[in-house]
Short mmCIF file of C-alpha atoms and ligand atoms in Angstrom, two decimals:
data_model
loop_
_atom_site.label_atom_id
_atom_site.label_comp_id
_atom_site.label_asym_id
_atom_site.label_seq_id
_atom_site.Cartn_x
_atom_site.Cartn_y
_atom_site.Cartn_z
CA UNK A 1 195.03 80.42 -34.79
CA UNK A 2 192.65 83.10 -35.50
CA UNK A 3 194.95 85.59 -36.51
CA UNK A 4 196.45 83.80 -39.32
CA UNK A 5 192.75 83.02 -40.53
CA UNK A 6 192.09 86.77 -40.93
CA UNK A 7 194.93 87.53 -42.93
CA UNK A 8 193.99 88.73 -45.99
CA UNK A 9 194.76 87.06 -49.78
CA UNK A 10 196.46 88.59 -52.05
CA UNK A 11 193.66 88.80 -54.45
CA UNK A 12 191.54 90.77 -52.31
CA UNK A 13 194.77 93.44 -51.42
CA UNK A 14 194.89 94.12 -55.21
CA UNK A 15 191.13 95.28 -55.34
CA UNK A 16 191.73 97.60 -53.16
CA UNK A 17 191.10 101.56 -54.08
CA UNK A 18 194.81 102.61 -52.32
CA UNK A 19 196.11 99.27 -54.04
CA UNK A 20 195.16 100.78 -57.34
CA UNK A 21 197.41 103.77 -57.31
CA UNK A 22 200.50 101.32 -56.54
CA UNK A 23 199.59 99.37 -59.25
CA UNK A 24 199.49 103.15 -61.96
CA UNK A 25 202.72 104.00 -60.07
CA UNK A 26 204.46 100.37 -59.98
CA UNK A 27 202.79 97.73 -62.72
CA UNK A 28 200.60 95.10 -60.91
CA UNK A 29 203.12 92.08 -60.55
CA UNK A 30 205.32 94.04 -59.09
CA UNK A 31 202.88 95.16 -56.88
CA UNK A 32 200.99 91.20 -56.73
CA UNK A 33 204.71 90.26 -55.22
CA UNK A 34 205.23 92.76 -53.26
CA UNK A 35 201.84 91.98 -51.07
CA UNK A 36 203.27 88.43 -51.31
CA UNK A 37 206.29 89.31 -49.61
CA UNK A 38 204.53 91.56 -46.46
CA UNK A 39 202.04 88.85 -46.11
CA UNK A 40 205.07 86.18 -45.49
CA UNK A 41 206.52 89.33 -43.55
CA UNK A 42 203.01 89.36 -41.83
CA UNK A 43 202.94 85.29 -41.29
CA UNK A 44 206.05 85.16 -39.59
CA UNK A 45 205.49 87.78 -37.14
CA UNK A 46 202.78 86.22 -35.95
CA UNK A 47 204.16 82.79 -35.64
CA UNK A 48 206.94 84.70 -33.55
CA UNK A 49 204.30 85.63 -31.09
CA UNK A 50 203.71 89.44 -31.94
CA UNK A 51 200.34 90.89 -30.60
CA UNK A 52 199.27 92.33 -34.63
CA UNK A 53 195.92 93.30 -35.60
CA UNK A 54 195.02 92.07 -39.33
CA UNK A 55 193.97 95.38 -41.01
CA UNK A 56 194.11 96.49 -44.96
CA UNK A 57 195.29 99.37 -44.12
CA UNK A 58 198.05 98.53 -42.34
CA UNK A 59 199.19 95.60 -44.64
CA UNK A 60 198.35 98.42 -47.69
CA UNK A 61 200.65 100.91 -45.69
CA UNK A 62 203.65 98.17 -45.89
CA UNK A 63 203.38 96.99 -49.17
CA UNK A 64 203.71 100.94 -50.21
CA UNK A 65 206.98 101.31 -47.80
CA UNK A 66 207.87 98.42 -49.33
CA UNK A 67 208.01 99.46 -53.20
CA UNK A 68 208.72 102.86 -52.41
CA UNK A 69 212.45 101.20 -51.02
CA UNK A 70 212.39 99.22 -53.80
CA UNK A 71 212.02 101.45 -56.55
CA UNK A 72 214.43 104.11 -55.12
CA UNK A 73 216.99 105.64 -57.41
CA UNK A 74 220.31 104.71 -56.52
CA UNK A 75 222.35 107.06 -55.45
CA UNK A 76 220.17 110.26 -54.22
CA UNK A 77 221.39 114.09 -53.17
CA UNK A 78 222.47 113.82 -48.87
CA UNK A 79 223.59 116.66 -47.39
CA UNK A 80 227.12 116.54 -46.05
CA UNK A 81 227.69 118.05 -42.83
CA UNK A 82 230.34 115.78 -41.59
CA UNK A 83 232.75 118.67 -43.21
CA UNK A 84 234.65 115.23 -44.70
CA UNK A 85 235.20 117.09 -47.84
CA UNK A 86 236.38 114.40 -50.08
CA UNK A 87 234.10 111.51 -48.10
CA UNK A 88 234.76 108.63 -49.95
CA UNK A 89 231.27 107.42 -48.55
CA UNK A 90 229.20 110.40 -49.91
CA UNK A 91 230.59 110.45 -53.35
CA UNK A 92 233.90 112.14 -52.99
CA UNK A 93 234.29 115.10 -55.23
CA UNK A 94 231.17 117.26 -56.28
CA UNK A 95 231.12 118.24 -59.58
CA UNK A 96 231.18 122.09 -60.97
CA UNK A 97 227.66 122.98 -62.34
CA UNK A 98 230.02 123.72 -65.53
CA UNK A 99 231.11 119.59 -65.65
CA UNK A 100 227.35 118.55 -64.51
CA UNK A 101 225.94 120.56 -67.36
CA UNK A 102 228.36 119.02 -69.29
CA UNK A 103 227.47 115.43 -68.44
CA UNK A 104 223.25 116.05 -69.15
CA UNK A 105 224.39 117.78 -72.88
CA UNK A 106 226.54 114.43 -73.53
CA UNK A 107 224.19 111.93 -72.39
CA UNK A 108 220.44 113.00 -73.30
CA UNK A 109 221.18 112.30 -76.43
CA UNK A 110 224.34 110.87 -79.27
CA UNK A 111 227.30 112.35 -78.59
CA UNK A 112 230.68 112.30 -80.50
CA UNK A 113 232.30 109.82 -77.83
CA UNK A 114 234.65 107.88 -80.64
CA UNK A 115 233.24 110.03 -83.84
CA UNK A 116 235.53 112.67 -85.28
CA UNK A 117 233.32 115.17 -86.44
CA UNK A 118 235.54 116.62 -89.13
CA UNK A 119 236.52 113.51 -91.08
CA UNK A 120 233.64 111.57 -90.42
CA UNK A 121 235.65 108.75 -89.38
CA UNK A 122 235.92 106.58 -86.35
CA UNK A 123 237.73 108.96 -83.13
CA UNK A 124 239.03 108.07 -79.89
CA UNK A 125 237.47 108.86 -76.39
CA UNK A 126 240.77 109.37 -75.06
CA UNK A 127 241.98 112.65 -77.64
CA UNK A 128 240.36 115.28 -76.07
CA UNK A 129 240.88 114.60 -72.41
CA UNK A 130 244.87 113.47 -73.15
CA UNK A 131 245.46 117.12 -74.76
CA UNK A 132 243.83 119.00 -72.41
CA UNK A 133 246.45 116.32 -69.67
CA UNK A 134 249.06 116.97 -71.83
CA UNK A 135 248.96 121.13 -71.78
CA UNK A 136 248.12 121.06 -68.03
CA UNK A 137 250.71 118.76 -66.58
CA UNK A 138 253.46 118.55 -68.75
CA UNK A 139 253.39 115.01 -69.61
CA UNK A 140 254.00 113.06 -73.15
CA UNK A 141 250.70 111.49 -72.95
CA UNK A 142 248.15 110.43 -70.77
CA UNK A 143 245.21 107.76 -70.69
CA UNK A 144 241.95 107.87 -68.26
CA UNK A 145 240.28 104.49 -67.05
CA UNK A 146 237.47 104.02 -64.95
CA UNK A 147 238.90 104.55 -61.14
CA UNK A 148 242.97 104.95 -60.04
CA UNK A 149 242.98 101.12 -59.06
CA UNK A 150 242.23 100.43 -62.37
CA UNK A 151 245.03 102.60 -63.36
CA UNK A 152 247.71 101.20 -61.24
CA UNK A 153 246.51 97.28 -62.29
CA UNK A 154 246.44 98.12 -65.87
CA UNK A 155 250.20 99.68 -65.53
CA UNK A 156 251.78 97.01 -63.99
CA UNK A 157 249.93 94.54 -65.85
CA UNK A 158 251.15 96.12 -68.90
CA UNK A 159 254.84 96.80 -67.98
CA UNK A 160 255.35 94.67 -65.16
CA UNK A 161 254.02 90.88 -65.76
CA UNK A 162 256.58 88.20 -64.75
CA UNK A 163 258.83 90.77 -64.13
CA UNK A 164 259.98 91.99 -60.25
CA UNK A 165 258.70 95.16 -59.37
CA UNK A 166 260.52 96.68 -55.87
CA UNK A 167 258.23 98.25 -53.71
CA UNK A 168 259.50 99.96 -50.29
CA UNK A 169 258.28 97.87 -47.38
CA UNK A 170 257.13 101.98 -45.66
CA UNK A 171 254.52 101.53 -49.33
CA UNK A 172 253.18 98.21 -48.91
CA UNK A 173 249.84 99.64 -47.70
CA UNK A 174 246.28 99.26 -47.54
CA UNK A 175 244.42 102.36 -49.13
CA UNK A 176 241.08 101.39 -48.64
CA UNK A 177 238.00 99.41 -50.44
CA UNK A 178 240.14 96.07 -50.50
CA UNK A 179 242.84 98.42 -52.84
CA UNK A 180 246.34 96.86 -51.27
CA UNK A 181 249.55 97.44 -52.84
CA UNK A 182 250.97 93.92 -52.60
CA UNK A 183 247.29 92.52 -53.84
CA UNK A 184 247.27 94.33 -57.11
CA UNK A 185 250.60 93.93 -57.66
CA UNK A 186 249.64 89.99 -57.45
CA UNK A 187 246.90 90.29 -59.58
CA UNK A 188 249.08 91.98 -62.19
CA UNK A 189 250.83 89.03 -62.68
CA UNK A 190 253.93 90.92 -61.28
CA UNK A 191 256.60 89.48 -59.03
CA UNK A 192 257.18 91.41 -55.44
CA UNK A 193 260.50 92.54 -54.65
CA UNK A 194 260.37 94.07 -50.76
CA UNK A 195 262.63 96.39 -50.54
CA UNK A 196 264.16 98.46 -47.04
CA UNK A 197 262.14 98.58 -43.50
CA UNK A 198 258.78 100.03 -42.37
CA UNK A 199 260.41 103.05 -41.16
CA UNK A 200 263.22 103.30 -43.30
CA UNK A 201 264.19 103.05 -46.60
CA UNK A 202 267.23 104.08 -48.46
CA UNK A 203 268.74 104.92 -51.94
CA UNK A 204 270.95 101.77 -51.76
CA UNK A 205 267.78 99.36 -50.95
CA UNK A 206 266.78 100.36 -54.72
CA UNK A 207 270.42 100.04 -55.79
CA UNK A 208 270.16 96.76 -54.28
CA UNK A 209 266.67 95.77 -55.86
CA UNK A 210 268.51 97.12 -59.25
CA UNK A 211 270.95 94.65 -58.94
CA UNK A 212 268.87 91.56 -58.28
CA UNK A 213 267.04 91.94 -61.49
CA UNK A 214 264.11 94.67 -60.40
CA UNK A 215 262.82 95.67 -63.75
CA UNK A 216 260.11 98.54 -62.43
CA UNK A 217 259.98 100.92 -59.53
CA UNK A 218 256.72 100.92 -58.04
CA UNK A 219 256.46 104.67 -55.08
CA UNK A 220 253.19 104.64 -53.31
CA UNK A 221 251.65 107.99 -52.04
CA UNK A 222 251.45 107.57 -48.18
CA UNK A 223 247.85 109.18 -49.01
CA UNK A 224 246.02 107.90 -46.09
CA UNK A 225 248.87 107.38 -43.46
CA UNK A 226 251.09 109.02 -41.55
CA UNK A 227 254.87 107.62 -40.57
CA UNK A 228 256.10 109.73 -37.74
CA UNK A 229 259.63 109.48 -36.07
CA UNK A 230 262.80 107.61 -37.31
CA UNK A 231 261.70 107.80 -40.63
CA UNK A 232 263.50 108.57 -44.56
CA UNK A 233 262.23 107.40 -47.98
CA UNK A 234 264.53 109.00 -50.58
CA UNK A 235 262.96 111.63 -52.79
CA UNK A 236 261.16 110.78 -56.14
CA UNK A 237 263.95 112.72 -57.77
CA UNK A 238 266.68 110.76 -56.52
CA UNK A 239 264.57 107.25 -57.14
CA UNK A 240 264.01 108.97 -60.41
CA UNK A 241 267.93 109.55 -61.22
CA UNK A 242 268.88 105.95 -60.18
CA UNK A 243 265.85 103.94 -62.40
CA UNK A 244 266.62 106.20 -64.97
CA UNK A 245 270.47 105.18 -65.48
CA UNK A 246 269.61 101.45 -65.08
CA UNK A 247 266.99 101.72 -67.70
CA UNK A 248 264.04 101.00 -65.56
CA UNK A 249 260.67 102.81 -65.16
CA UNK A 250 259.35 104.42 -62.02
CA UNK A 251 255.39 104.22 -61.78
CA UNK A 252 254.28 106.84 -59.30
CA UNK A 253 250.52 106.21 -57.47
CA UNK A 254 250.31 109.48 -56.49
CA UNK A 255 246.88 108.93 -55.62
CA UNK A 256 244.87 112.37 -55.21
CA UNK A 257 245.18 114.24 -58.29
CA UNK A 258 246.53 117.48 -56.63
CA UNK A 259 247.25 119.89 -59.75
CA UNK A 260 247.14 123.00 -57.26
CA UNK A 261 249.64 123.62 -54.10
CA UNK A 262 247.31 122.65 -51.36
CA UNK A 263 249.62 124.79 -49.24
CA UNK A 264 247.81 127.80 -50.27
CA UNK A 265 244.69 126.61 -48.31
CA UNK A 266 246.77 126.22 -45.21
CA UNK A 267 247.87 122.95 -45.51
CA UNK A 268 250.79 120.95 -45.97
CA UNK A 269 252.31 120.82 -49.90
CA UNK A 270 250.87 117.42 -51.52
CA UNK A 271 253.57 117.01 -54.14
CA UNK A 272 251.45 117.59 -57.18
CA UNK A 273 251.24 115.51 -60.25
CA UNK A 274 253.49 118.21 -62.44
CA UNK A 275 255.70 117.46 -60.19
CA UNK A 276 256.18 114.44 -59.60
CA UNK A 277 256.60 114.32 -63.93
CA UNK A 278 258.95 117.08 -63.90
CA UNK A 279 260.97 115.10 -60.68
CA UNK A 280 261.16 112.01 -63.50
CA UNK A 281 258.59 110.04 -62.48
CA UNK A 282 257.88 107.55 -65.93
CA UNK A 283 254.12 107.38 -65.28
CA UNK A 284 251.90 109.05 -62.46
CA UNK A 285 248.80 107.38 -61.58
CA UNK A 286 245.96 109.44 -59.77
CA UNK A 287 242.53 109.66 -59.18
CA UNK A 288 239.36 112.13 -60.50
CA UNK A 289 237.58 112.39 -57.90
CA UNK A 290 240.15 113.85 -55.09
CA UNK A 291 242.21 116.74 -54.95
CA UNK A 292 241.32 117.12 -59.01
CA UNK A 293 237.59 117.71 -57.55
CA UNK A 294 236.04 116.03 -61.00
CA UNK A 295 234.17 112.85 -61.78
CA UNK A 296 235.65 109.17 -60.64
CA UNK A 297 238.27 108.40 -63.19
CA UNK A 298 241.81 107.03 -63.03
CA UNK A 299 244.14 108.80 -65.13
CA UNK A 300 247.71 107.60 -66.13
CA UNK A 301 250.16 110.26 -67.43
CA UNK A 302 253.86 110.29 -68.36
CA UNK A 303 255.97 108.61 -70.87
CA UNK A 304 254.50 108.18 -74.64
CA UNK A 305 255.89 104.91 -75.27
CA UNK A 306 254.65 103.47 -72.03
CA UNK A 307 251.02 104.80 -72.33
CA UNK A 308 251.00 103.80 -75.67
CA UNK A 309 251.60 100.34 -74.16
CA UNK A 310 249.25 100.86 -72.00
CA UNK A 311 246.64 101.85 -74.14
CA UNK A 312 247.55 98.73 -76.20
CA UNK A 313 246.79 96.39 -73.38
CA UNK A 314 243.49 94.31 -73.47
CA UNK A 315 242.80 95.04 -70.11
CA UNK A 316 242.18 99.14 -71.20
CA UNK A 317 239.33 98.25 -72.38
CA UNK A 318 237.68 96.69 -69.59
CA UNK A 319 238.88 99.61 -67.97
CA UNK A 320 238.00 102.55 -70.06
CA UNK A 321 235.64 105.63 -69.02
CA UNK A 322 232.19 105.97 -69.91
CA UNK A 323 230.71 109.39 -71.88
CA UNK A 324 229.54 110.60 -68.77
CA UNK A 325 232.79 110.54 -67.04
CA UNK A 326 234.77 111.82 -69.89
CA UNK A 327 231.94 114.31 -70.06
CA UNK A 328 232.48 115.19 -66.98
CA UNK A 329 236.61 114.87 -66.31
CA UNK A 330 237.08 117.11 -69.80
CA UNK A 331 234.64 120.15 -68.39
CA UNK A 332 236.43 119.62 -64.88
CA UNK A 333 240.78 119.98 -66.27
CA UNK A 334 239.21 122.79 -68.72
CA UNK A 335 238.75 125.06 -65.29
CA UNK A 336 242.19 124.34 -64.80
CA UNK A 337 243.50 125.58 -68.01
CA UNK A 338 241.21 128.40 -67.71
CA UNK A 339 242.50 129.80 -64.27
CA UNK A 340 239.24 129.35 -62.47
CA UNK A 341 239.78 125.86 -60.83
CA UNK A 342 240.10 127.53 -57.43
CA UNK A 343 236.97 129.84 -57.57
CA UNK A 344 234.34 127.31 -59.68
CA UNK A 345 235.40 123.62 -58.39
CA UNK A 346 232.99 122.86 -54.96
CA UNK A 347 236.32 120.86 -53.61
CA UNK A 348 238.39 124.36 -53.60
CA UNK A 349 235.20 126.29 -52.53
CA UNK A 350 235.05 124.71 -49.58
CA UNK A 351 238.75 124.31 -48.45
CA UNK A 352 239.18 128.36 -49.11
CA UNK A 353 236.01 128.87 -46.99
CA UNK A 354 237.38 131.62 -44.57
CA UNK A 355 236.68 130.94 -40.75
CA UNK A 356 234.24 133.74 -40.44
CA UNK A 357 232.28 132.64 -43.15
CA UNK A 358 231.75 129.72 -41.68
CA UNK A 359 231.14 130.83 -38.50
CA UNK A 360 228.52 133.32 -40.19
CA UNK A 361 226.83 130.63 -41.24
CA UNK A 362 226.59 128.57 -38.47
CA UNK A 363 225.63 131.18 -36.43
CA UNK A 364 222.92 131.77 -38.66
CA UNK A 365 221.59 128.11 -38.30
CA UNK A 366 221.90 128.63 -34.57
CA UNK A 367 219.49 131.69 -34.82
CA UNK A 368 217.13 130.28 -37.44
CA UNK A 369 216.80 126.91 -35.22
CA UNK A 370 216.85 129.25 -32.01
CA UNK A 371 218.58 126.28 -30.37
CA UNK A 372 222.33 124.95 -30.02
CA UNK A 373 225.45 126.40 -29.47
CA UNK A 374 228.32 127.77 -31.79
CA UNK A 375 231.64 125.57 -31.11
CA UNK A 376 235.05 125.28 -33.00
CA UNK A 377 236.26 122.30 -34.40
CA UNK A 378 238.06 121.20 -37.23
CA UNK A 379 237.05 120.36 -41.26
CA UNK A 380 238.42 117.06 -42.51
CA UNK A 381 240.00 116.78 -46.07
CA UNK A 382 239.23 112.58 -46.30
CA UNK A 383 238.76 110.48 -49.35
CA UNK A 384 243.01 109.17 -49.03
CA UNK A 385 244.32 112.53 -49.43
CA UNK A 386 246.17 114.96 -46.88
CA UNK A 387 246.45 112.14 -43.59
CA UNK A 388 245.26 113.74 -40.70
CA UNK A 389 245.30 117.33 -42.08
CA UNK A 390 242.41 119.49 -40.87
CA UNK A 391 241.15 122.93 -41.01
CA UNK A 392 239.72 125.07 -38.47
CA UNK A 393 235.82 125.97 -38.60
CA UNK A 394 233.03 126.53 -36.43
CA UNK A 395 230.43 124.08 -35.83
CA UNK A 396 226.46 123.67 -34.06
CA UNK A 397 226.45 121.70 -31.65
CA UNK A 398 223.28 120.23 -30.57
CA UNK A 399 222.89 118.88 -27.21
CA UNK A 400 220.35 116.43 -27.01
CA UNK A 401 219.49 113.22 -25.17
CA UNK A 402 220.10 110.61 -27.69
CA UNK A 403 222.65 111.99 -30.59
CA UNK A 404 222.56 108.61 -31.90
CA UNK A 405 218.86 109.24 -32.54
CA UNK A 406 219.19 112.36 -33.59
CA UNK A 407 221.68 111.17 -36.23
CA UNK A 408 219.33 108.48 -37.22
CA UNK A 409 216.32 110.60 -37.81
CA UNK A 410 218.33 113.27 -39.46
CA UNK A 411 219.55 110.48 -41.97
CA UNK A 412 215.88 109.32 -42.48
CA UNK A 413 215.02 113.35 -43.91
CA UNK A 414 214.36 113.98 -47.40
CA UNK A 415 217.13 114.90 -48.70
CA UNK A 416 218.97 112.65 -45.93
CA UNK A 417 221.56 114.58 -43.85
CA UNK A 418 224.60 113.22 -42.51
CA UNK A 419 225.87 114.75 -39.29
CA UNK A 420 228.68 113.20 -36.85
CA UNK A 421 228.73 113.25 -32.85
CA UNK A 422 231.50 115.13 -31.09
CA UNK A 423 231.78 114.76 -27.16
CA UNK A 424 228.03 113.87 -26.78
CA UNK A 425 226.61 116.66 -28.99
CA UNK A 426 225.37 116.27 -32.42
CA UNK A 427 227.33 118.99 -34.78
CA UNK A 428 227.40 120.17 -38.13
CA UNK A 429 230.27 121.57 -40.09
CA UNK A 430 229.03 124.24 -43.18
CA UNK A 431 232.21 124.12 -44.76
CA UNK A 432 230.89 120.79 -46.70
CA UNK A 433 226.93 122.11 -47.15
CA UNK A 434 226.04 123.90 -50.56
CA UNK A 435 224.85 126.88 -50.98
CA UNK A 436 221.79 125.83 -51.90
CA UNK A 437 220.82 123.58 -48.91
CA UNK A 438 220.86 125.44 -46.31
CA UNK A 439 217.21 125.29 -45.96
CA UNK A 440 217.00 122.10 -46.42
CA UNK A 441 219.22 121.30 -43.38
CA UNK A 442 217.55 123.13 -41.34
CA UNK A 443 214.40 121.91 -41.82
CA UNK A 444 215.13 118.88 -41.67
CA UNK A 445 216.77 119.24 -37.99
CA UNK A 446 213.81 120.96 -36.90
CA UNK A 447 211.70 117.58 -37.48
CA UNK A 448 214.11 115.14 -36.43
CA UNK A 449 214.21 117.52 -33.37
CA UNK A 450 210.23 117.12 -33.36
CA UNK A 451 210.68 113.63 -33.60
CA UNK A 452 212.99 112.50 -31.31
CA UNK A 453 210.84 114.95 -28.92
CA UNK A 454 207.80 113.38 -29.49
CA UNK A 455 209.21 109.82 -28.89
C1 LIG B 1 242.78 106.78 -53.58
C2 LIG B 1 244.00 106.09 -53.96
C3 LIG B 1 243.94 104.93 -54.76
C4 LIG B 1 242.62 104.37 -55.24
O1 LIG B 1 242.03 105.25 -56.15
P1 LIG B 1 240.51 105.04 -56.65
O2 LIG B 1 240.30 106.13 -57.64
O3 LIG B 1 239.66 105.15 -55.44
O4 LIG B 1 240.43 103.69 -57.25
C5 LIG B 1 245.11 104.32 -55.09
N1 LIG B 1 246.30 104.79 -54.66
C6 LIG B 1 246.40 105.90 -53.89
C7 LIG B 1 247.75 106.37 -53.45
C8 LIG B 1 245.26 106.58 -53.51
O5 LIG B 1 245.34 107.68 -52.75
#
């Protein structure tokens, strides 16, 4: 076929003047194989009977698409409007500018990580963090690891292997990203003891579970579900009581890292982590990047002798934070201890956003953009935490022919923005956009709106 004798070789793309800039910018194999791969791209479009003209240009224009995806950084800055504010698919928590400086001082250069500066002597990455734990939520000790699976494997493979661990059939859930209760308790190397109904579960179930030889208590957080109706699980305090006169620990997954009463935001109280230590819990096992609003971590806290044995285990170090998250995590519980958590974190920012505010600012986009309407709706608080608790705020709504188009083009901007549809219309929430990027947003609507225009 005459097409496929035109195409070009690879030999004569490189001599190219555009092809010489790719090859400053991107090294010249990596450019060599990337021609390679839009010429096979090229071949096989034509063998599938697509009416192309051969052209430099165009093959030039591809092979730049095609290392510009290549050599992206991984992950970039989006813009949130979903008003998800802990969106498990957009990062979860943003940091504080306090714990982001924090992470460039520690990692430009050498930092202290496991150095004690004032003997000169080998330190641990844990001290810091586990004091500032200790002061905040009362416990003996605490360890971080790398996410709150991590922490909930490593405790029960540390206290629980070969031995039966009862877990309340209303717990035996699915929290998300392949993390199930029964799975990891598997993995541990721990034996399953089911224990009361989905609905129902009672005091004398763990009596029961007691008696046939459970040697750990294992309470779930119903973090991301709700169990409405004929429904009782007995409180942690009670569960507490019981383990405690048999001997037997209680590991709590509390799961969102709530150090503040969420109730002052206007939603319902998520038992905090001081809590659930002061109710008796042994160990409490909770995530960074939640309700804590810090970096991803997993953080165990509780008993001394059992995070000692924790921090024992082989499988803490497989499991252990980075600088940058300790960097991070330390800067973050310091604005707790400080009083300022509420006013400098972005996570309490945004949940204490009053309704006018937000409907200030939307209204603002609406006038900017000269286009869309002003609509209330409701602010998610995602990421496993708070089921199906939402806050009120105002949203624009953009009606437009395709939304699905609109959504696509808006996520193709630079920085990408992330918008949902509701009833047909394309809206954003400001309670989850930054300060800063307000312009950015709307700039960015105002070419997808171009574009999807133009199509
Ligand atoms: C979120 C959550 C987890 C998983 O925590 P990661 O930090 O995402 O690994 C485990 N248990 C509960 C109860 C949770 O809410």
């Amino acid at each position: 076929m005459d097409a496929f004798r035109h195409i070009p070789s690879v030999e004569h793309l490189l001599t190219h003047a555009r092809t010489g800039e790719l090859i400053a910018s991107f090294g010249r194999e990596w450019t060599a194989n990337a021609i390679r791969e839009v010429l096979a791209e090229y071949r096989q479009e034509l063998r599938a009977g697509m009416p192309l003209t051969t052209d430099d240009e165009i093959l030039i224009t591809r092979t730049a698409a095609r290392l510009n995806s290549q050599a992206a950084l991984f992950p970039v800055h989006v813009i949130n409007a979903t008003g998800v504010v802990l969106h498990t698919n957009l990062g979860r928590a943003p940091l504080s500018a306090q714990a982001m400086l924090a992470v460039a001082s520690a990692s430009g250069g050498y930092s202290n990580l496991e150095y004690e500066l004032s003997s000169g002597k080998r330190g641990s990455r844990n001290t810091q963090a586990e004091n500032l734990l200790i002061r905040l939520t009362g416990a003996e000790a605490a360890l971080v690891v790398n996410n709150n699976s991590g922490a909930v494997l490593l405790a029960l493979t540390a206290l629980a292997r070969r031995k039966k661990v009862a877990v309340a059939r209303s717990q035996l859930v699915e929290i998300g990203g392949g993390f199930r209760v029964p799975d990891v308790l598997r993995e541990s190397g721990a034996r399953l003891l089911e224990i009361g109904t989905t609905n129902r579960v009672h005091l004398r179930d763990y009596q029961l579970a007691l008696e046939q030889g459970a040697q750990v208590l294992l309470l779930t957080h119903h973090s991301n579900f709700k169990i409405i109706g004929f429904t009782t699980e007995p409180t942690l305090q009670e569960l507490a009581g019981l383990a405690a006169s048999a001997g037997v620990p209680v590991i709590f997954d509390q799961g969102s890292g709530a150090l503040l009463d969420t109730a002052r935001w206007g939603l319902p109280h998520e038992i905090t982590v001081q809590e659930a230590l002061q109710a008796g819990a042994d160990l409490v096992c909770f995530s960074g990047d939640k309700l804590l609003g810090g970096p991803q971590a997993g953080i165990i806290a509780g008993k001394k002798a059992l995070v000692d044995k924790l921090r024992r285990h082989a499988l803490y170090r497989a499991l252990r934070p980075d600088k940058l998250c300790l960097a991070a995590l330390t800067a973050t519980l310091l604005h707790y201890l400080k009083g300022e958590a509420e006013t400098l974190l972005p996570v309490y920012q945004m949940l204490s956003r009053p309704e006018a505010a937000l409907r200030d600012q939307a209204l603002s986009w609406q006038q900017q953009l000269g286009f869309g309407s002003l609509i209330s709706g409701r602010s998610t608080i995602g990421g496993g935490s708070l089921p199906e608790e939402t806050l009120p705020t105002w949203l624009l709504a953009l009606e437009v022919r395709g939304p699905q188009k609109l959504l696509a083009r808006l996520r193709a901007s630079k920085p990408a923005i992330i918008a949902r549809v509701e009833n047909n219309q394309v809206v954003f929430d400001p309670r989850t956009v930054l300060p800063d990027e307000d312009q950015y947003l709307l700039a960015g609507i105002r070419t997808a709106l171009r574009q999807i225009k133009e199509q």
